[in-house]
Amino acid sequence: MNRRRRTEILIRGNKCLAKKLAEDIKNKYEVKSIEDPNNGLVMIKMRETAKRELFYLGEVLVTEAKVYVNGSLGLGIVAGDEYELANNLAIIDGAYKGNLEEIREWEELLLKEEELIKEKEKIETKKILETKVDFSTMDV
């Protein structure tokens, strides 16, 4: 599983999963904080559709953290004011970069969480579509 997909699952899914995975690593390995979770701003780039030119839409508040896990650098960045989640993401990233044995067990957990996220999205989409107005059936 690639980093982007893994991070998206951990951010969009149940926050307890990220906490559990990070706790597993903290209990077994040395975790050294390089940069405690702190806030920053990141510019959002968008592509204009007509001329296909890039422009900056604005800024978004992020929380970022950096740690060493058993000698491997881990980075966690999340939108918003999420200190604990950013730190947990950094620890998990460090575990993956260090290719620790625990990551093999995590694959199944992450795939299950991804399925739960997809199910929630289906339910949400269904609710939205129930309120959609079909103007073709209206007499004008």
mmCIF file of the C-alpha atoms, coordinates in Angstrom:
data_MODEL
# 
_entry.id   MODEL 
# 
loop_
_atom_site.group_PDB 
_atom_site.id 
_atom_site.type_symbol 
_atom_site.label_atom_id 
_atom_site.label_alt_id 
_atom_site.label_comp_id 
_atom_site.label_asym_id 
_atom_site.label_entity_id 
_atom_site.label_seq_id 
_atom_site.pdbx_PDB_ins_code 
_atom_site.Cartn_x 
_atom_site.Cartn_y 
_atom_site.Cartn_z 
_atom_site.occupancy 
_atom_site.B_iso_or_equiv 
_atom_site.pdbx_formal_charge 
_atom_site.auth_seq_id 
_atom_site.auth_comp_id 
_atom_site.auth_asym_id 
_atom_site.auth_atom_id 
_atom_site.pdbx_PDB_model_num 
ATOM 1   C CA . MET A 1 1   ? 0.000   0.000  0.000   1.00 0.00 ? 1   MET A CA 1 
ATOM 2   C CA . ASN A 1 2   ? 1.433   3.368  -0.961  1.00 0.00 ? 2   ASN A CA 1 
ATOM 3   C CA . ARG A 1 3   ? 1.912   6.258  1.444   1.00 0.00 ? 3   ARG A CA 1 
ATOM 4   C CA . ARG A 1 4   ? -0.856  8.447  0.024   1.00 0.00 ? 4   ARG A CA 1 
ATOM 5   C CA . ARG A 1 5   ? -3.519  5.750  0.249   1.00 0.00 ? 5   ARG A CA 1 
ATOM 6   C CA . ARG A 1 6   ? -2.421  4.721  3.749   1.00 0.00 ? 6   ARG A CA 1 
ATOM 7   C CA . THR A 1 7   ? -2.467  8.298  5.004   1.00 0.00 ? 7   THR A CA 1 
ATOM 8   C CA . GLU A 1 8   ? -5.873  8.998  3.474   1.00 0.00 ? 8   GLU A CA 1 
ATOM 9   C CA . ILE A 1 9   ? -7.338  5.947  5.218   1.00 0.00 ? 9   ILE A CA 1 
ATOM 10  C CA . LEU A 1 10  ? -5.866  6.979  8.562   1.00 0.00 ? 10  LEU A CA 1 
ATOM 11  C CA . ILE A 1 11  ? -7.111  10.572 8.244   1.00 0.00 ? 11  ILE A CA 1 
ATOM 12  C CA . ARG A 1 12  ? -10.612 9.828  6.929   1.00 0.00 ? 12  ARG A CA 1 
ATOM 13  C CA . GLY A 1 13  ? -11.183 6.717  9.030   1.00 0.00 ? 13  GLY A CA 1 
ATOM 14  C CA . ASN A 1 14  ? -11.546 6.153  12.744  1.00 0.00 ? 14  ASN A CA 1 
ATOM 15  C CA . LYS A 1 15  ? -8.890  8.153  14.629  1.00 0.00 ? 15  LYS A CA 1 
ATOM 16  C CA . CYS A 1 16  ? -8.554  5.282  17.115  1.00 0.00 ? 16  CYS A CA 1 
ATOM 17  C CA . LEU A 1 17  ? -6.900  3.147  14.423  1.00 0.00 ? 17  LEU A CA 1 
ATOM 18  C CA . ALA A 1 18  ? -4.033  5.613  13.938  1.00 0.00 ? 18  ALA A CA 1 
ATOM 19  C CA . LYS A 1 19  ? -3.649  5.883  17.718  1.00 0.00 ? 19  LYS A CA 1 
ATOM 20  C CA . LYS A 1 20  ? -3.552  2.081  18.119  1.00 0.00 ? 20  LYS A CA 1 
ATOM 21  C CA . LEU A 1 21  ? -0.965  1.600  15.375  1.00 0.00 ? 21  LEU A CA 1 
ATOM 22  C CA . ALA A 1 22  ? 1.249   4.358  16.784  1.00 0.00 ? 22  ALA A CA 1 
ATOM 23  C CA . GLU A 1 23  ? 0.955   2.913  20.309  1.00 0.00 ? 23  GLU A CA 1 
ATOM 24  C CA . ASP A 1 24  ? 2.125   -0.482 19.004  1.00 0.00 ? 24  ASP A CA 1 
ATOM 25  C CA . ILE A 1 25  ? 5.294   1.162  17.708  1.00 0.00 ? 25  ILE A CA 1 
ATOM 26  C CA . LYS A 1 26  ? 5.880   3.369  20.776  1.00 0.00 ? 26  LYS A CA 1 
ATOM 27  C CA . ASN A 1 27  ? 5.678   0.326  23.047  1.00 0.00 ? 27  ASN A CA 1 
ATOM 28  C CA . LYS A 1 28  ? 8.295   -1.668 21.098  1.00 0.00 ? 28  LYS A CA 1 
ATOM 29  C CA . TYR A 1 29  ? 10.707  0.828  19.552  1.00 0.00 ? 29  TYR A CA 1 
ATOM 30  C CA . GLU A 1 30  ? 12.516  4.037  20.333  1.00 0.00 ? 30  GLU A CA 1 
ATOM 31  C CA . VAL A 1 31  ? 10.529  7.016  19.048  1.00 0.00 ? 31  VAL A CA 1 
ATOM 32  C CA . LYS A 1 32  ? 12.466  10.284 19.086  1.00 0.00 ? 32  LYS A CA 1 
ATOM 33  C CA . SER A 1 33  ? 10.626  13.514 18.342  1.00 0.00 ? 33  SER A CA 1 
ATOM 34  C CA . ILE A 1 34  ? 12.497  15.786 15.918  1.00 0.00 ? 34  ILE A CA 1 
ATOM 35  C CA . GLU A 1 35  ? 9.768   18.386 15.569  1.00 0.00 ? 35  GLU A CA 1 
ATOM 36  C CA . ASP A 1 36  ? 6.848   18.382 17.976  1.00 0.00 ? 36  ASP A CA 1 
ATOM 37  C CA . PRO A 1 37  ? 3.464   18.799 16.310  1.00 0.00 ? 37  PRO A CA 1 
ATOM 38  C CA . ASN A 1 38  ? 3.021   22.438 15.303  1.00 0.00 ? 38  ASN A CA 1 
ATOM 39  C CA . ASN A 1 39  ? 0.774   24.489 13.081  1.00 0.00 ? 39  ASN A CA 1 
ATOM 40  C CA . GLY A 1 40  ? 1.658   25.958 9.714   1.00 0.00 ? 40  GLY A CA 1 
ATOM 41  C CA . LEU A 1 41  ? 0.055   27.234 6.540   1.00 0.00 ? 41  LEU A CA 1 
ATOM 42  C CA . VAL A 1 42  ? 0.181   25.558 3.138   1.00 0.00 ? 42  VAL A CA 1 
ATOM 43  C CA . MET A 1 43  ? -0.775  27.177 -0.167  1.00 0.00 ? 43  MET A CA 1 
ATOM 44  C CA . ILE A 1 44  ? -3.477  25.361 -2.157  1.00 0.00 ? 44  ILE A CA 1 
ATOM 45  C CA . LYS A 1 45  ? -2.741  25.107 -5.887  1.00 0.00 ? 45  LYS A CA 1 
ATOM 46  C CA . MET A 1 46  ? -5.617  24.767 -8.359  1.00 0.00 ? 46  MET A CA 1 
ATOM 47  C CA . ARG A 1 47  ? -5.728  24.477 -12.130 1.00 0.00 ? 47  ARG A CA 1 
ATOM 48  C CA . GLU A 1 48  ? -8.091  26.838 -13.946 1.00 0.00 ? 48  GLU A CA 1 
ATOM 49  C CA . THR A 1 49  ? -10.175 24.775 -16.382 1.00 0.00 ? 49  THR A CA 1 
ATOM 50  C CA . ALA A 1 50  ? -10.415 27.073 -19.433 1.00 0.00 ? 50  ALA A CA 1 
ATOM 51  C CA . LYS A 1 51  ? -6.760  28.043 -19.909 1.00 0.00 ? 51  LYS A CA 1 
ATOM 52  C CA . ARG A 1 52  ? -5.339  25.190 -17.792 1.00 0.00 ? 52  ARG A CA 1 
ATOM 53  C CA . GLU A 1 53  ? -3.200  27.632 -15.791 1.00 0.00 ? 53  GLU A CA 1 
ATOM 54  C CA . LEU A 1 54  ? -2.169  27.094 -12.176 1.00 0.00 ? 54  LEU A CA 1 
ATOM 55  C CA . PHE A 1 55  ? -3.135  29.586 -9.515  1.00 0.00 ? 55  PHE A CA 1 
ATOM 56  C CA . TYR A 1 56  ? -3.150  29.709 -5.722  1.00 0.00 ? 56  TYR A CA 1 
ATOM 57  C CA . LEU A 1 57  ? -6.622  29.355 -4.244  1.00 0.00 ? 57  LEU A CA 1 
ATOM 58  C CA . GLY A 1 58  ? -5.555  30.279 -0.720  1.00 0.00 ? 58  GLY A CA 1 
ATOM 59  C CA . GLU A 1 59  ? -3.996  28.829 2.393   1.00 0.00 ? 59  GLU A CA 1 
ATOM 60  C CA . VAL A 1 60  ? -4.997  25.976 4.669   1.00 0.00 ? 60  VAL A CA 1 
ATOM 61  C CA . LEU A 1 61  ? -3.997  25.439 8.299   1.00 0.00 ? 61  LEU A CA 1 
ATOM 62  C CA . VAL A 1 62  ? -2.043  22.202 8.801   1.00 0.00 ? 62  VAL A CA 1 
ATOM 63  C CA . THR A 1 63  ? -0.444  20.421 11.720  1.00 0.00 ? 63  THR A CA 1 
ATOM 64  C CA . GLU A 1 64  ? 2.867   18.703 11.055  1.00 0.00 ? 64  GLU A CA 1 
ATOM 65  C CA . ALA A 1 65  ? 5.182   16.480 13.081  1.00 0.00 ? 65  ALA A CA 1 
ATOM 66  C CA . LYS A 1 66  ? 8.522   14.748 12.482  1.00 0.00 ? 66  LYS A CA 1 
ATOM 67  C CA . VAL A 1 67  ? 9.907   11.770 14.401  1.00 0.00 ? 67  VAL A CA 1 
ATOM 68  C CA . TYR A 1 68  ? 12.614  9.142  14.195  1.00 0.00 ? 68  TYR A CA 1 
ATOM 69  C CA . VAL A 1 69  ? 11.322  5.603  14.663  1.00 0.00 ? 69  VAL A CA 1 
ATOM 70  C CA . ASN A 1 70  ? 14.137  3.178  15.276  1.00 0.00 ? 70  ASN A CA 1 
ATOM 71  C CA . GLY A 1 71  ? 16.382  5.434  13.154  1.00 0.00 ? 71  GLY A CA 1 
ATOM 72  C CA . SER A 1 72  ? 13.914  6.058  10.299  1.00 0.00 ? 72  SER A CA 1 
ATOM 73  C CA . LEU A 1 73  ? 12.420  9.498  9.655   1.00 0.00 ? 73  LEU A CA 1 
ATOM 74  C CA . GLY A 1 74  ? 8.634   9.746  9.782   1.00 0.00 ? 74  GLY A CA 1 
ATOM 75  C CA . LEU A 1 75  ? 6.551   12.737 8.708   1.00 0.00 ? 75  LEU A CA 1 
ATOM 76  C CA . GLY A 1 76  ? 2.923   13.437 9.547   1.00 0.00 ? 76  GLY A CA 1 
ATOM 77  C CA . ILE A 1 77  ? 0.887   16.296 8.065   1.00 0.00 ? 77  ILE A CA 1 
ATOM 78  C CA . VAL A 1 78  ? -2.850  16.748 8.480   1.00 0.00 ? 78  VAL A CA 1 
ATOM 79  C CA . ALA A 1 79  ? -5.217  19.622 7.681   1.00 0.00 ? 79  ALA A CA 1 
ATOM 80  C CA . GLY A 1 80  ? -6.563  21.428 10.723  1.00 0.00 ? 80  GLY A CA 1 
ATOM 81  C CA . ASP A 1 81  ? -5.541  21.569 14.354  1.00 0.00 ? 81  ASP A CA 1 
ATOM 82  C CA . GLU A 1 82  ? -4.823  17.864 14.957  1.00 0.00 ? 82  GLU A CA 1 
ATOM 83  C CA . TYR A 1 83  ? -1.688  17.531 17.110  1.00 0.00 ? 83  TYR A CA 1 
ATOM 84  C CA . GLU A 1 84  ? -2.191  13.923 18.213  1.00 0.00 ? 84  GLU A CA 1 
ATOM 85  C CA . LEU A 1 85  ? -3.146  12.684 14.739  1.00 0.00 ? 85  LEU A CA 1 
ATOM 86  C CA . ALA A 1 86  ? -0.146  14.401 13.097  1.00 0.00 ? 86  ALA A CA 1 
ATOM 87  C CA . ASN A 1 87  ? 2.190   12.783 15.632  1.00 0.00 ? 87  ASN A CA 1 
ATOM 88  C CA . ASN A 1 88  ? 0.577   9.367  15.148  1.00 0.00 ? 88  ASN A CA 1 
ATOM 89  C CA . LEU A 1 89  ? 0.869   9.698  11.354  1.00 0.00 ? 89  LEU A CA 1 
ATOM 90  C CA . ALA A 1 90  ? 4.565   10.555 11.717  1.00 0.00 ? 90  ALA A CA 1 
ATOM 91  C CA . ILE A 1 91  ? 5.180   7.472  13.879  1.00 0.00 ? 91  ILE A CA 1 
ATOM 92  C CA . ILE A 1 92  ? 3.323   5.223  11.419  1.00 0.00 ? 92  ILE A CA 1 
ATOM 93  C CA . ASP A 1 93  ? 5.228   6.738  8.485   1.00 0.00 ? 93  ASP A CA 1 
ATOM 94  C CA . GLY A 1 94  ? 8.521   6.111  10.280  1.00 0.00 ? 94  GLY A CA 1 
ATOM 95  C CA . ALA A 1 95  ? 7.530   2.496  10.897  1.00 0.00 ? 95  ALA A CA 1 
ATOM 96  C CA . TYR A 1 96  ? 6.831   2.015  7.186   1.00 0.00 ? 96  TYR A CA 1 
ATOM 97  C CA . LYS A 1 97  ? 10.086  3.677  6.163   1.00 0.00 ? 97  LYS A CA 1 
ATOM 98  C CA . GLY A 1 98  ? 11.967  1.484  8.618   1.00 0.00 ? 98  GLY A CA 1 
ATOM 99  C CA . ASN A 1 99  ? 10.145  -1.581 7.234   1.00 0.00 ? 99  ASN A CA 1 
ATOM 100 C CA . LEU A 1 100 ? 9.311   -2.793 10.747  1.00 0.00 ? 100 LEU A CA 1 
ATOM 101 C CA . GLU A 1 101 ? 7.657   -6.196 11.135  1.00 0.00 ? 101 GLU A CA 1 
ATOM 102 C CA . GLU A 1 102 ? 4.377   -4.697 12.455  1.00 0.00 ? 102 GLU A CA 1 
ATOM 103 C CA . ILE A 1 103 ? 3.477   -3.127 9.108   1.00 0.00 ? 103 ILE A CA 1 
ATOM 104 C CA . ARG A 1 104 ? 2.636   -6.538 7.623   1.00 0.00 ? 104 ARG A CA 1 
ATOM 105 C CA . GLU A 1 105 ? -0.186  -6.950 10.157  1.00 0.00 ? 105 GLU A CA 1 
ATOM 106 C CA . TRP A 1 106 ? -1.478  -3.427 9.494   1.00 0.00 ? 106 TRP A CA 1 
ATOM 107 C CA . GLU A 1 107 ? -2.306  -4.028 5.835   1.00 0.00 ? 107 GLU A CA 1 
ATOM 108 C CA . GLU A 1 108 ? -5.450  -6.004 6.691   1.00 0.00 ? 108 GLU A CA 1 
ATOM 109 C CA . LEU A 1 109 ? -6.566  -3.430 9.282   1.00 0.00 ? 109 LEU A CA 1 
ATOM 110 C CA . LEU A 1 110 ? -6.127  -0.594 6.796   1.00 0.00 ? 110 LEU A CA 1 
ATOM 111 C CA . LEU A 1 111 ? -8.049  -2.427 4.072   1.00 0.00 ? 111 LEU A CA 1 
ATOM 112 C CA . LYS A 1 112 ? -10.954 -3.084 6.466   1.00 0.00 ? 112 LYS A CA 1 
ATOM 113 C CA . GLU A 1 113 ? -10.994 0.584  7.460   1.00 0.00 ? 113 GLU A CA 1 
ATOM 114 C CA . GLU A 1 114 ? -10.992 1.591  3.784   1.00 0.00 ? 114 GLU A CA 1 
ATOM 115 C CA . GLU A 1 115 ? -14.087 -0.578 3.221   1.00 0.00 ? 115 GLU A CA 1 
ATOM 116 C CA . LEU A 1 116 ? -15.835 1.087  6.178   1.00 0.00 ? 116 LEU A CA 1 
ATOM 117 C CA . ILE A 1 117 ? -15.045 4.513  4.703   1.00 0.00 ? 117 ILE A CA 1 
ATOM 118 C CA . LYS A 1 118 ? -16.484 3.462  1.331   1.00 0.00 ? 118 LYS A CA 1 
ATOM 119 C CA . GLU A 1 119 ? -19.659 2.172  2.998   1.00 0.00 ? 119 GLU A CA 1 
ATOM 120 C CA . LYS A 1 120 ? -20.121 5.465  4.862   1.00 0.00 ? 120 LYS A CA 1 
ATOM 121 C CA . GLU A 1 121 ? -19.673 7.353  1.589   1.00 0.00 ? 121 GLU A CA 1 
ATOM 122 C CA . LYS A 1 122 ? -22.306 5.184  -0.114  1.00 0.00 ? 122 LYS A CA 1 
ATOM 123 C CA . ILE A 1 123 ? -24.792 5.876  2.685   1.00 0.00 ? 123 ILE A CA 1 
ATOM 124 C CA . GLU A 1 124 ? -24.032 9.615  2.523   1.00 0.00 ? 124 GLU A CA 1 
ATOM 125 C CA . THR A 1 125 ? -24.411 9.680  -1.258  1.00 0.00 ? 125 THR A CA 1 
ATOM 126 C CA . LYS A 1 126 ? -27.698 7.801  -1.027  1.00 0.00 ? 126 LYS A CA 1 
ATOM 127 C CA . LYS A 1 127 ? -29.038 10.355 1.476   1.00 0.00 ? 127 LYS A CA 1 
ATOM 128 C CA . ILE A 1 128 ? -28.023 13.230 -0.780  1.00 0.00 ? 128 ILE A CA 1 
ATOM 129 C CA . LEU A 1 129 ? -29.546 11.642 -3.885  1.00 0.00 ? 129 LEU A CA 1 
ATOM 130 C CA . GLU A 1 130 ? -32.869 11.141 -2.068  1.00 0.00 ? 130 GLU A CA 1 
ATOM 131 C CA . THR A 1 131 ? -33.230 14.915 -1.840  1.00 0.00 ? 131 THR A CA 1 
ATOM 132 C CA . LYS A 1 132 ? -32.257 15.567 -5.468  1.00 0.00 ? 132 LYS A CA 1 
ATOM 133 C CA . VAL A 1 133 ? -34.950 17.310 -7.503  1.00 0.00 ? 133 VAL A CA 1 
ATOM 134 C CA . ASP A 1 134 ? -35.733 15.973 -10.990 1.00 0.00 ? 134 ASP A CA 1 
ATOM 135 C CA . PHE A 1 135 ? -36.866 19.012 -12.969 1.00 0.00 ? 135 PHE A CA 1 
ATOM 136 C CA . SER A 1 136 ? -37.792 16.932 -16.011 1.00 0.00 ? 136 SER A CA 1 
ATOM 137 C CA . THR A 1 137 ? -40.932 15.667 -14.227 1.00 0.00 ? 137 THR A CA 1 
ATOM 138 C CA . MET A 1 138 ? -42.177 19.157 -13.368 1.00 0.00 ? 138 MET A CA 1 
ATOM 139 C CA . ASP A 1 139 ? -44.900 20.735 -15.482 1.00 0.00 ? 139 ASP A CA 1 
ATOM 140 C CA . VAL A 1 140 ? -43.813 24.191 -16.566 1.00 0.00 ? 140 VAL A CA 1 
# 
